[in-house]
PDB file of C-alpha atoms in Angstrom:
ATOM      1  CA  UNK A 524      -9.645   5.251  16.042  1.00  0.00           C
ATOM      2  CA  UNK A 525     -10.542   1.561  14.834  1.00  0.00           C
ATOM      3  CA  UNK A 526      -8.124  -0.940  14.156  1.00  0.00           C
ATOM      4  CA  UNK A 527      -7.600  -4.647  13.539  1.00  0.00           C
ATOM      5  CA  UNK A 528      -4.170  -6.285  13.266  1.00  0.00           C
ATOM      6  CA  UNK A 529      -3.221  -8.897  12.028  1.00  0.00           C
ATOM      7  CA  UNK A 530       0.202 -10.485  10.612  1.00  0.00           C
ATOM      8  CA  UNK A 531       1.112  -9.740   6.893  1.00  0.00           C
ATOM      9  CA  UNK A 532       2.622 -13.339   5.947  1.00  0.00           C
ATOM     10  CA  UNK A 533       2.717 -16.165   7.375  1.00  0.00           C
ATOM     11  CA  UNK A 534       4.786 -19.709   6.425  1.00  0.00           C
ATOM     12  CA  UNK A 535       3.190 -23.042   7.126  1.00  0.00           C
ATOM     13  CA  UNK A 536       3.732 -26.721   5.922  1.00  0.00           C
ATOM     14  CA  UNK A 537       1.090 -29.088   4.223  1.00  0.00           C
ATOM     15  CA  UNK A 538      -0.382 -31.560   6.787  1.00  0.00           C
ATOM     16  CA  UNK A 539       0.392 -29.413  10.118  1.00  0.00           C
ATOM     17  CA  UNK A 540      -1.671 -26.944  11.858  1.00  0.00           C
ATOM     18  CA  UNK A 541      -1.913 -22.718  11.756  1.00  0.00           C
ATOM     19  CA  UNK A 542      -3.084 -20.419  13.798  1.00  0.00           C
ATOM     20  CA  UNK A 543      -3.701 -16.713  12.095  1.00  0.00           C
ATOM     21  CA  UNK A 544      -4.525 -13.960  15.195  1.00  0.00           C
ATOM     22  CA  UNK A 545      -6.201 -10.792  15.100  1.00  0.00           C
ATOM     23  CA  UNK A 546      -6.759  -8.733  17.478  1.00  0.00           C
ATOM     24  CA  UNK A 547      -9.390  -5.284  17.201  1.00  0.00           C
ATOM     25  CA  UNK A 548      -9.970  -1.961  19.080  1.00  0.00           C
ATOM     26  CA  UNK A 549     -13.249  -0.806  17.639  1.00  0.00           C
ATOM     27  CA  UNK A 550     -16.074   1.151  18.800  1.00  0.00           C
ATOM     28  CA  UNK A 551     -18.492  -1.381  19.943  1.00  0.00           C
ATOM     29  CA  UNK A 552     -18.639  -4.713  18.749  1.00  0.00           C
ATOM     30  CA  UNK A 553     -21.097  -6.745  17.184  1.00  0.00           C
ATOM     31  CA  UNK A 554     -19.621  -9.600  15.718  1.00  0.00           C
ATOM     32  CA  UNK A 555     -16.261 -11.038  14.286  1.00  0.00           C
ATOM     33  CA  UNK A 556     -15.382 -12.200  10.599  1.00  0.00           C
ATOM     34  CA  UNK A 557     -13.193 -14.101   8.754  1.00  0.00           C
ATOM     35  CA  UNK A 558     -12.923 -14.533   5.078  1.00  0.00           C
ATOM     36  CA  UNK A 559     -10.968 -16.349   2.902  1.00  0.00           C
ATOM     37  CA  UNK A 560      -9.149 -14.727  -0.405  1.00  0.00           C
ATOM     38  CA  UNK A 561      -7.425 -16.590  -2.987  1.00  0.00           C
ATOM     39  CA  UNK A 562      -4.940 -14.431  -5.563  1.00  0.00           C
ATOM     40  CA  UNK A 563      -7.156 -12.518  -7.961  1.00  0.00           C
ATOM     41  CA  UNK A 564     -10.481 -13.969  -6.811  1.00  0.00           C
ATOM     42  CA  UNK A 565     -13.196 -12.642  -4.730  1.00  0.00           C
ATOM     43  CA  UNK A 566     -13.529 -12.957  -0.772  1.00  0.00           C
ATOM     44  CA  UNK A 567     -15.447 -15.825   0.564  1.00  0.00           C
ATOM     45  CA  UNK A 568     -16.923 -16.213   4.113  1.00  0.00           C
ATOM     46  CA  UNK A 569     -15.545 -18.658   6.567  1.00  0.00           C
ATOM     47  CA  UNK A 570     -16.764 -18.245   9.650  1.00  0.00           C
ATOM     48  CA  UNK A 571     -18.682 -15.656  12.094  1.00  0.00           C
ATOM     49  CA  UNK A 572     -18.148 -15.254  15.910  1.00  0.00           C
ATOM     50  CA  UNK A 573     -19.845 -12.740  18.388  1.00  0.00           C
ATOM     51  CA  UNK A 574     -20.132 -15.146  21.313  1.00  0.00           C
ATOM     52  CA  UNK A 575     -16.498 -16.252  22.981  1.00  0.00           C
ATOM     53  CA  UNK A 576     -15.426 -19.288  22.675  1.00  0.00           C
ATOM     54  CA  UNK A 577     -14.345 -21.675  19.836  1.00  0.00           C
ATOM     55  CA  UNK A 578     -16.600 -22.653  16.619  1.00  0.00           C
ATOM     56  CA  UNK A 579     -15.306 -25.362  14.760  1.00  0.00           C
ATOM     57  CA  UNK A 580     -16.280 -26.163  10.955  1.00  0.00           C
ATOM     58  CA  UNK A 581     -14.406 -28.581   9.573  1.00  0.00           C
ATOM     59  CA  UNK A 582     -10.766 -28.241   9.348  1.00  0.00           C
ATOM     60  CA  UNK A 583     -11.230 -24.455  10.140  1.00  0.00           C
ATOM     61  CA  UNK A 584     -11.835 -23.323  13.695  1.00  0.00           C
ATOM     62  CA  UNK A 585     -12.235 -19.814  15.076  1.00  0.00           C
ATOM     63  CA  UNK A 586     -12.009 -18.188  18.522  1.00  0.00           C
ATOM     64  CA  UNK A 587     -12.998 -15.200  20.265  1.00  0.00           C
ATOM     65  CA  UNK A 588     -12.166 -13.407  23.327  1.00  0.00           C
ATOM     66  CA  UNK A 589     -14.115 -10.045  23.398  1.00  0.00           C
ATOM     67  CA  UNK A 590     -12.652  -9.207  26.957  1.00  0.00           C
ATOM     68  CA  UNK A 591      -8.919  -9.153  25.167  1.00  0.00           C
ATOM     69  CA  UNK A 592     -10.433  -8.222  21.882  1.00  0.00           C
ATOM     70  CA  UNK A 593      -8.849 -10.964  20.262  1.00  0.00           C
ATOM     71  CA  UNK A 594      -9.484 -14.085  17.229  1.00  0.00           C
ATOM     72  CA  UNK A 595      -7.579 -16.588  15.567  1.00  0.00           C
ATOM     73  CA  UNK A 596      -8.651 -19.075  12.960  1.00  0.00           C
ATOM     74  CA  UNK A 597      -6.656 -22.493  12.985  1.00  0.00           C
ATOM     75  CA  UNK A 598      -6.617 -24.308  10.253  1.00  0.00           C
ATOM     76  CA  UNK A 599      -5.920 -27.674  10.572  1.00  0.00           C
ATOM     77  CA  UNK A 600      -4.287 -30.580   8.218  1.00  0.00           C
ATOM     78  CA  UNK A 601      -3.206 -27.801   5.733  1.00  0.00           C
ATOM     79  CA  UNK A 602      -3.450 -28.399   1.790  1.00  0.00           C
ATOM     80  CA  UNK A 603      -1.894 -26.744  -1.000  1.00  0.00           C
ATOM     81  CA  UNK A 604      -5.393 -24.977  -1.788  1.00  0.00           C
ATOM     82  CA  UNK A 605      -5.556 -23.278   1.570  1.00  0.00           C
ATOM     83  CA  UNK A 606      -2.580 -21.036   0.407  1.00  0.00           C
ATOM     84  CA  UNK A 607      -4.386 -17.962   0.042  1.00  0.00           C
ATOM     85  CA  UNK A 608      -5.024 -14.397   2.219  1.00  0.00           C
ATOM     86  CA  UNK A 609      -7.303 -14.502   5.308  1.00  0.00           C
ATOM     87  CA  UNK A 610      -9.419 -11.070   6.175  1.00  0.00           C
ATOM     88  CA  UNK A 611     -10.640 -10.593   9.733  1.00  0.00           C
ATOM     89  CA  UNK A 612     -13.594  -8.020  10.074  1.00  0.00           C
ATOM     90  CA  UNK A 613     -14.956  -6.675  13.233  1.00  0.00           C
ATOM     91  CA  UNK A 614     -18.524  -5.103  12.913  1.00  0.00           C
ATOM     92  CA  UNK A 615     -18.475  -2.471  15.157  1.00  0.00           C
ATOM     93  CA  UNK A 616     -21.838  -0.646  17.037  1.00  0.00           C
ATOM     94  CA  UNK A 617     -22.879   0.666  13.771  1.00  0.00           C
ATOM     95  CA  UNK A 618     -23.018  -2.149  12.171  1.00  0.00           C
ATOM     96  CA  UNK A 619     -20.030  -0.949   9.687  1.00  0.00           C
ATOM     97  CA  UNK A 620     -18.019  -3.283   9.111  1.00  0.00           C
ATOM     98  CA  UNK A 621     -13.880  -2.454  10.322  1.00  0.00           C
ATOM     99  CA  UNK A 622     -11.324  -5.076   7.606  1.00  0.00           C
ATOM    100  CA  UNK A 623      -7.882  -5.745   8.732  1.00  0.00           C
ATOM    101  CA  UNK A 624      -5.667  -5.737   5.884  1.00  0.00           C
ATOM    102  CA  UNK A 625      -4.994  -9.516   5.636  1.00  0.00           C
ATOM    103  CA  UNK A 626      -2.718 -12.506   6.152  1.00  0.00           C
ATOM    104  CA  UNK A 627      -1.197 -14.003   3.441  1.00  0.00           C
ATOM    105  CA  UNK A 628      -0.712 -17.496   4.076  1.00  0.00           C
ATOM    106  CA  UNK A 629       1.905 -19.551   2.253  1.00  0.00           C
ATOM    107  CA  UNK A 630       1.681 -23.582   2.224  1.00  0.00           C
ATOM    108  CA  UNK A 631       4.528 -25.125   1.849  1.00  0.00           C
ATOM    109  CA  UNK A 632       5.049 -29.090   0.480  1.00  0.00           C
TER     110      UNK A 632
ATOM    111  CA  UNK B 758     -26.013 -19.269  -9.566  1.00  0.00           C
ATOM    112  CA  UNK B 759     -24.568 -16.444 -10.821  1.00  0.00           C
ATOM    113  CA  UNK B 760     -24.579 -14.444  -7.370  1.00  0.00           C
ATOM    114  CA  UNK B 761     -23.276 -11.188  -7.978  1.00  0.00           C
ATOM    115  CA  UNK B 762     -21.705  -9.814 -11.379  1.00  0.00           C
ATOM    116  CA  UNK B 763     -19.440  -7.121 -12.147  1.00  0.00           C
ATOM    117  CA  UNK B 764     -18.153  -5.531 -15.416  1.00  0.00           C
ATOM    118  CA  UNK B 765     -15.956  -4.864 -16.406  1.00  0.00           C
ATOM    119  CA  UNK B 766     -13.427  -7.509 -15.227  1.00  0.00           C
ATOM    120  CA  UNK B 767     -10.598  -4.914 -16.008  1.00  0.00           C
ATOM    121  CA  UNK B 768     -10.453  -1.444 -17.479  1.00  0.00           C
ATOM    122  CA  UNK B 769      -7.883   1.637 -18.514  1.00  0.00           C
ATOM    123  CA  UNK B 770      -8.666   4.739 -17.789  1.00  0.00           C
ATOM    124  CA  UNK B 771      -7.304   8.035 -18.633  1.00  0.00           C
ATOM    125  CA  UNK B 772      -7.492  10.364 -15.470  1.00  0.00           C
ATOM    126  CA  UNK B 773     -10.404  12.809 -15.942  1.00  0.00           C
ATOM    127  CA  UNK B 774     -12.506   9.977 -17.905  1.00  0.00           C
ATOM    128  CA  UNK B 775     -15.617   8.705 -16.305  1.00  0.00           C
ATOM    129  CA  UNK B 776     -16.455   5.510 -15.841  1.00  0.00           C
ATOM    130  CA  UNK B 777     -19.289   2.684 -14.659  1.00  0.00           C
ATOM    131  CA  UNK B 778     -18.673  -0.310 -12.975  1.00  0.00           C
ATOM    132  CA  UNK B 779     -21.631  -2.169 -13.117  1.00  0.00           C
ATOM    133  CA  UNK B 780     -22.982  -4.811 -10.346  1.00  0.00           C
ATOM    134  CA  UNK B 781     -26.004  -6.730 -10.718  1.00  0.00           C
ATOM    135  CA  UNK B 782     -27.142  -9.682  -8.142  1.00  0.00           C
ATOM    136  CA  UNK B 783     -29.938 -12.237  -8.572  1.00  0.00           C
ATOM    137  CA  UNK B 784     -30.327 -13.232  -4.902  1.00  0.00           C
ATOM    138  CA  UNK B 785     -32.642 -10.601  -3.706  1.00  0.00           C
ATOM    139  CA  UNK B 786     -30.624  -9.302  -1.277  1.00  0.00           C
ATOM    140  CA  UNK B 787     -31.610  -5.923   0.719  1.00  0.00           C
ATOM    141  CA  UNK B 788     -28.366  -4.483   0.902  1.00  0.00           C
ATOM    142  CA  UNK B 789     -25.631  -3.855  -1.398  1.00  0.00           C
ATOM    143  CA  UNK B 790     -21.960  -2.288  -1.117  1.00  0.00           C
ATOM    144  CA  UNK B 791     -18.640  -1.211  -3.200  1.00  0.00           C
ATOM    145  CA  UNK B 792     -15.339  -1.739  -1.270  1.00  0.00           C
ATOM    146  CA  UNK B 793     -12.228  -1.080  -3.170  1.00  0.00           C
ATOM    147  CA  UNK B 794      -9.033  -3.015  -2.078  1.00  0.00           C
ATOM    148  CA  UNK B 795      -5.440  -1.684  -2.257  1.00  0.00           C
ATOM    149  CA  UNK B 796      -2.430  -3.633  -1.249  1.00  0.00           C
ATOM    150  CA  UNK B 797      -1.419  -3.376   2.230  1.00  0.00           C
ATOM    151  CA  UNK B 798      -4.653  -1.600   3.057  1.00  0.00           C
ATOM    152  CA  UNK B 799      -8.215  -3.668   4.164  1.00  0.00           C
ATOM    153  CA  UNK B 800     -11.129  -3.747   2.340  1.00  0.00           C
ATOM    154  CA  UNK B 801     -12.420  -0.079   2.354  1.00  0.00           C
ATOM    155  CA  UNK B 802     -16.045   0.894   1.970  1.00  0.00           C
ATOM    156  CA  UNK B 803     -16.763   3.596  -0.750  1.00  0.00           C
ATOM    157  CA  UNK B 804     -20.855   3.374  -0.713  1.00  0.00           C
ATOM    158  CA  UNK B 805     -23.659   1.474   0.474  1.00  0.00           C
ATOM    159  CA  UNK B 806     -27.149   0.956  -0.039  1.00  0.00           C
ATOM    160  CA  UNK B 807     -29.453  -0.599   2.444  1.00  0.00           C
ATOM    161  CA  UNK B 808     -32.696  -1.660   0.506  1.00  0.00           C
ATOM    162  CA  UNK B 809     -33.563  -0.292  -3.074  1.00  0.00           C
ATOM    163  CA  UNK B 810     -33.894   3.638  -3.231  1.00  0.00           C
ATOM    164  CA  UNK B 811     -31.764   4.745  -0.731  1.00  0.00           C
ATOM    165  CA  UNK B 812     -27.863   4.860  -0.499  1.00  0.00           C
ATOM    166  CA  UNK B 813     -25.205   6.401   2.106  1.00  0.00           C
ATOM    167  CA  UNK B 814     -21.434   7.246   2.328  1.00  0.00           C
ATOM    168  CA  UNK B 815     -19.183   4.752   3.458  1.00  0.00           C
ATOM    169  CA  UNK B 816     -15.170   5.411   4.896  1.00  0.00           C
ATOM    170  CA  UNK B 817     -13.818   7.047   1.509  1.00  0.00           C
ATOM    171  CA  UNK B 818     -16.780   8.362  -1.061  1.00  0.00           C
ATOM    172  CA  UNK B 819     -15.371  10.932  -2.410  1.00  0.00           C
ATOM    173  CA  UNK B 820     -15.134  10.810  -6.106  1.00  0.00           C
ATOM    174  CA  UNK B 821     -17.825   8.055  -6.449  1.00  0.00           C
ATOM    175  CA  UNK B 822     -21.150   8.277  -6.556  1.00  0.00           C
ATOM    176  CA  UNK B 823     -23.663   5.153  -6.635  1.00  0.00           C
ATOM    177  CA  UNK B 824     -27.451   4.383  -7.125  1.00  0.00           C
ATOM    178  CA  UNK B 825     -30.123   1.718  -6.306  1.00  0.00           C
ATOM    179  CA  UNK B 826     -32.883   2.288  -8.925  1.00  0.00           C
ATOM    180  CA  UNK B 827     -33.938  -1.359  -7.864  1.00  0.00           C
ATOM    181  CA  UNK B 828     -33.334  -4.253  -6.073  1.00  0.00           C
ATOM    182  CA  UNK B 829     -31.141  -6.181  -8.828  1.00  0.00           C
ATOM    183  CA  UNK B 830     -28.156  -3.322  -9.506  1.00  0.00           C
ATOM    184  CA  UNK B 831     -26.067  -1.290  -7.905  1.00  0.00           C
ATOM    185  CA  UNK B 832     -23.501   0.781 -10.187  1.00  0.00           C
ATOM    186  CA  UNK B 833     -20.732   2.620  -9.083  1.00  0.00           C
ATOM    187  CA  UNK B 834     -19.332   5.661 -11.523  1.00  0.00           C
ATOM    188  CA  UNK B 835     -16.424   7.959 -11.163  1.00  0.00           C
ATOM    189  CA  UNK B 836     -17.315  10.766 -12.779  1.00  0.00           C
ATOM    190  CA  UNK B 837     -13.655  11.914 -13.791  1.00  0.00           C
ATOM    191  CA  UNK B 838     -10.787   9.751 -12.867  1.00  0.00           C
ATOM    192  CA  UNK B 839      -7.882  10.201 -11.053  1.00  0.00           C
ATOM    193  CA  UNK B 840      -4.527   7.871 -10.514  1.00  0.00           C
ATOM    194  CA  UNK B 841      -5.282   7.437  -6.651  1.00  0.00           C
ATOM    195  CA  UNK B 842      -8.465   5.629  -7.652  1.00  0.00           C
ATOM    196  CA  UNK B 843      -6.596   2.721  -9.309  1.00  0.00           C
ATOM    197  CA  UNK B 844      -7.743  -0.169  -7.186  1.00  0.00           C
ATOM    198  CA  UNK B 845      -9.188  -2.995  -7.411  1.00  0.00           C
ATOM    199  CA  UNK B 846     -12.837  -2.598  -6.568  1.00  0.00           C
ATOM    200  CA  UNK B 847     -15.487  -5.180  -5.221  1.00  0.00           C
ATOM    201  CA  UNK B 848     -19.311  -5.492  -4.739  1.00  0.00           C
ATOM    202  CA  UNK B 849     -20.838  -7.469  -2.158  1.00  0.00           C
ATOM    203  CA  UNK B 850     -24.305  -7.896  -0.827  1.00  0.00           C
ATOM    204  CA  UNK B 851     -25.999  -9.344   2.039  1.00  0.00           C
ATOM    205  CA  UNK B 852     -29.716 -10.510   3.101  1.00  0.00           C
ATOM    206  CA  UNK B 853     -29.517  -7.794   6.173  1.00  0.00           C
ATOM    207  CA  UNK B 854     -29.737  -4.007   5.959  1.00  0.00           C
ATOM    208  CA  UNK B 855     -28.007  -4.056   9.384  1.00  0.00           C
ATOM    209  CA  UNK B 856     -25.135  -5.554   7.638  1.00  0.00           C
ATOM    210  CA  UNK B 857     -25.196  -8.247  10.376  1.00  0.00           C
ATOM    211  CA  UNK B 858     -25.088 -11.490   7.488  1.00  0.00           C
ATOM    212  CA  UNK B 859     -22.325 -12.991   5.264  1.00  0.00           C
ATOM    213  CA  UNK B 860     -21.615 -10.869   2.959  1.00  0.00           C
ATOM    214  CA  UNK B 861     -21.085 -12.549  -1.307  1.00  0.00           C
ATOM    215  CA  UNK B 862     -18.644 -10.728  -2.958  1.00  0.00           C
ATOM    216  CA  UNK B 863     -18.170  -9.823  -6.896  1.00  0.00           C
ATOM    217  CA  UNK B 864     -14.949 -11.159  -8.609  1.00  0.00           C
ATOM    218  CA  UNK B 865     -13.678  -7.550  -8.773  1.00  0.00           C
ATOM    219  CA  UNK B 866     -13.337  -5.222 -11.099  1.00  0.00           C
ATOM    220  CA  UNK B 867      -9.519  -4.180 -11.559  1.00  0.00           C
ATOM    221  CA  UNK B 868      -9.130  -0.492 -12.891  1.00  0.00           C
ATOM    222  CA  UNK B 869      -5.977   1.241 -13.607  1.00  0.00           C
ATOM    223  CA  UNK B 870      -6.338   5.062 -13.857  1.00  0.00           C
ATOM    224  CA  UNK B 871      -3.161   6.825 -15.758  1.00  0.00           C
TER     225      UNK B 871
END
């Protein structure tokens, strides 16, 4: 079957640096997501990877390794807002896209 | 830019009721899908609809049905409830019928079904 994994929760402090993983078994592959979702609001897209290597936007940078099947996003000089749940999504050879479940994120002061 | 709009925002529902939640976009996107979203779970697909006219079954359809009479709206309806389809239900579109673009989400539409 298809799966992504990914840590439930995760505890970080304003100002220092995260690193969320994910890791996928899917059937084919044909690109990487991440999304961002605050409490009670909708998802919003942060970044897309189908090459491997790192893409860096800002203070958020994701990586791939499709040999190991593997992502992280780090997020970098962490604010208050950035508390929220982060979705990886794998779109597999169909072009369906596979959701892990999430990682809520907690930013502490 | 409104993006993509769902109604209600929230809605009870006795079980064996129907029900509409209603999506409309203004970006002329191609394709258009419903996810709901359950704690614990990921975003699951319910339908989808590739370009206006045509539709197909996503991971977990049963109960719902959908249709694309144009470009603008894509409505989802249970046509009678049950407590296993309280959720909290999204619609997203995207500018590629091969699903390979960003997808813009709906704020969700939270329904409780008792």
């Amino acid at each position: 079957g298809q799966n992504i994994d990914q840590p439930t929760e995760m505890t970080a402090t304003e100002g220092a640096i995260v690193q969320i993983n994910c890791t996928y078994q899917t059937s084919g592959f044909n690109g990487l997501f991440w999304y961002q979702q605050h409490a009670g609001e909708a998802p919003t897209f942060l970044s897309y990877n189908v090459l491997d290597g790192l893409e860096e936007k800002g203070r958020f940078s994701s990586f791939l390794s499709r040999s190991k099947g593997y992502s992280y996003l780090l997020l970098k000089e962490l604010q208050m807002k950035d508390s929220a749940s982060y979705l990886c999504a794998v779109m597999d050879s169909n072009y369906q896209l596979i959701w892990g479940a999430g990682t809520k994120l907690i930013i502490k002061p | 830019t409104a993006g993509i709009t769902q109604a209600p925002t929230s809605q009870i529902l006795a079980a064996g009721r129907s029900m509409t939640l209603r999506c409309t976009q203004d970006m002329r996107h191609n394709a258009m899908y419903w996810y709901r979203q359950d704690l614990g779970l990921g975003l699951r697909l319910i339908h989808y609809s590739n370009t206006a006219g045509t539709t197909g079954k996503g991971e977990v359809p049963d109960g719902y049905s959908v249709s694309r009479a144009n470009t603008d709206d894509f409505p989802l309806t249970l046509a009678s409830a049950v407590p296993s389809q309280t959720s909290v239900y999204f619609c997203a579109s995207s500018d590629s019928g091969q699903n390979t673009g960003e997808l813009f989400f709906g704020e969700g539409s939270r329904l409780t079904v008792l």
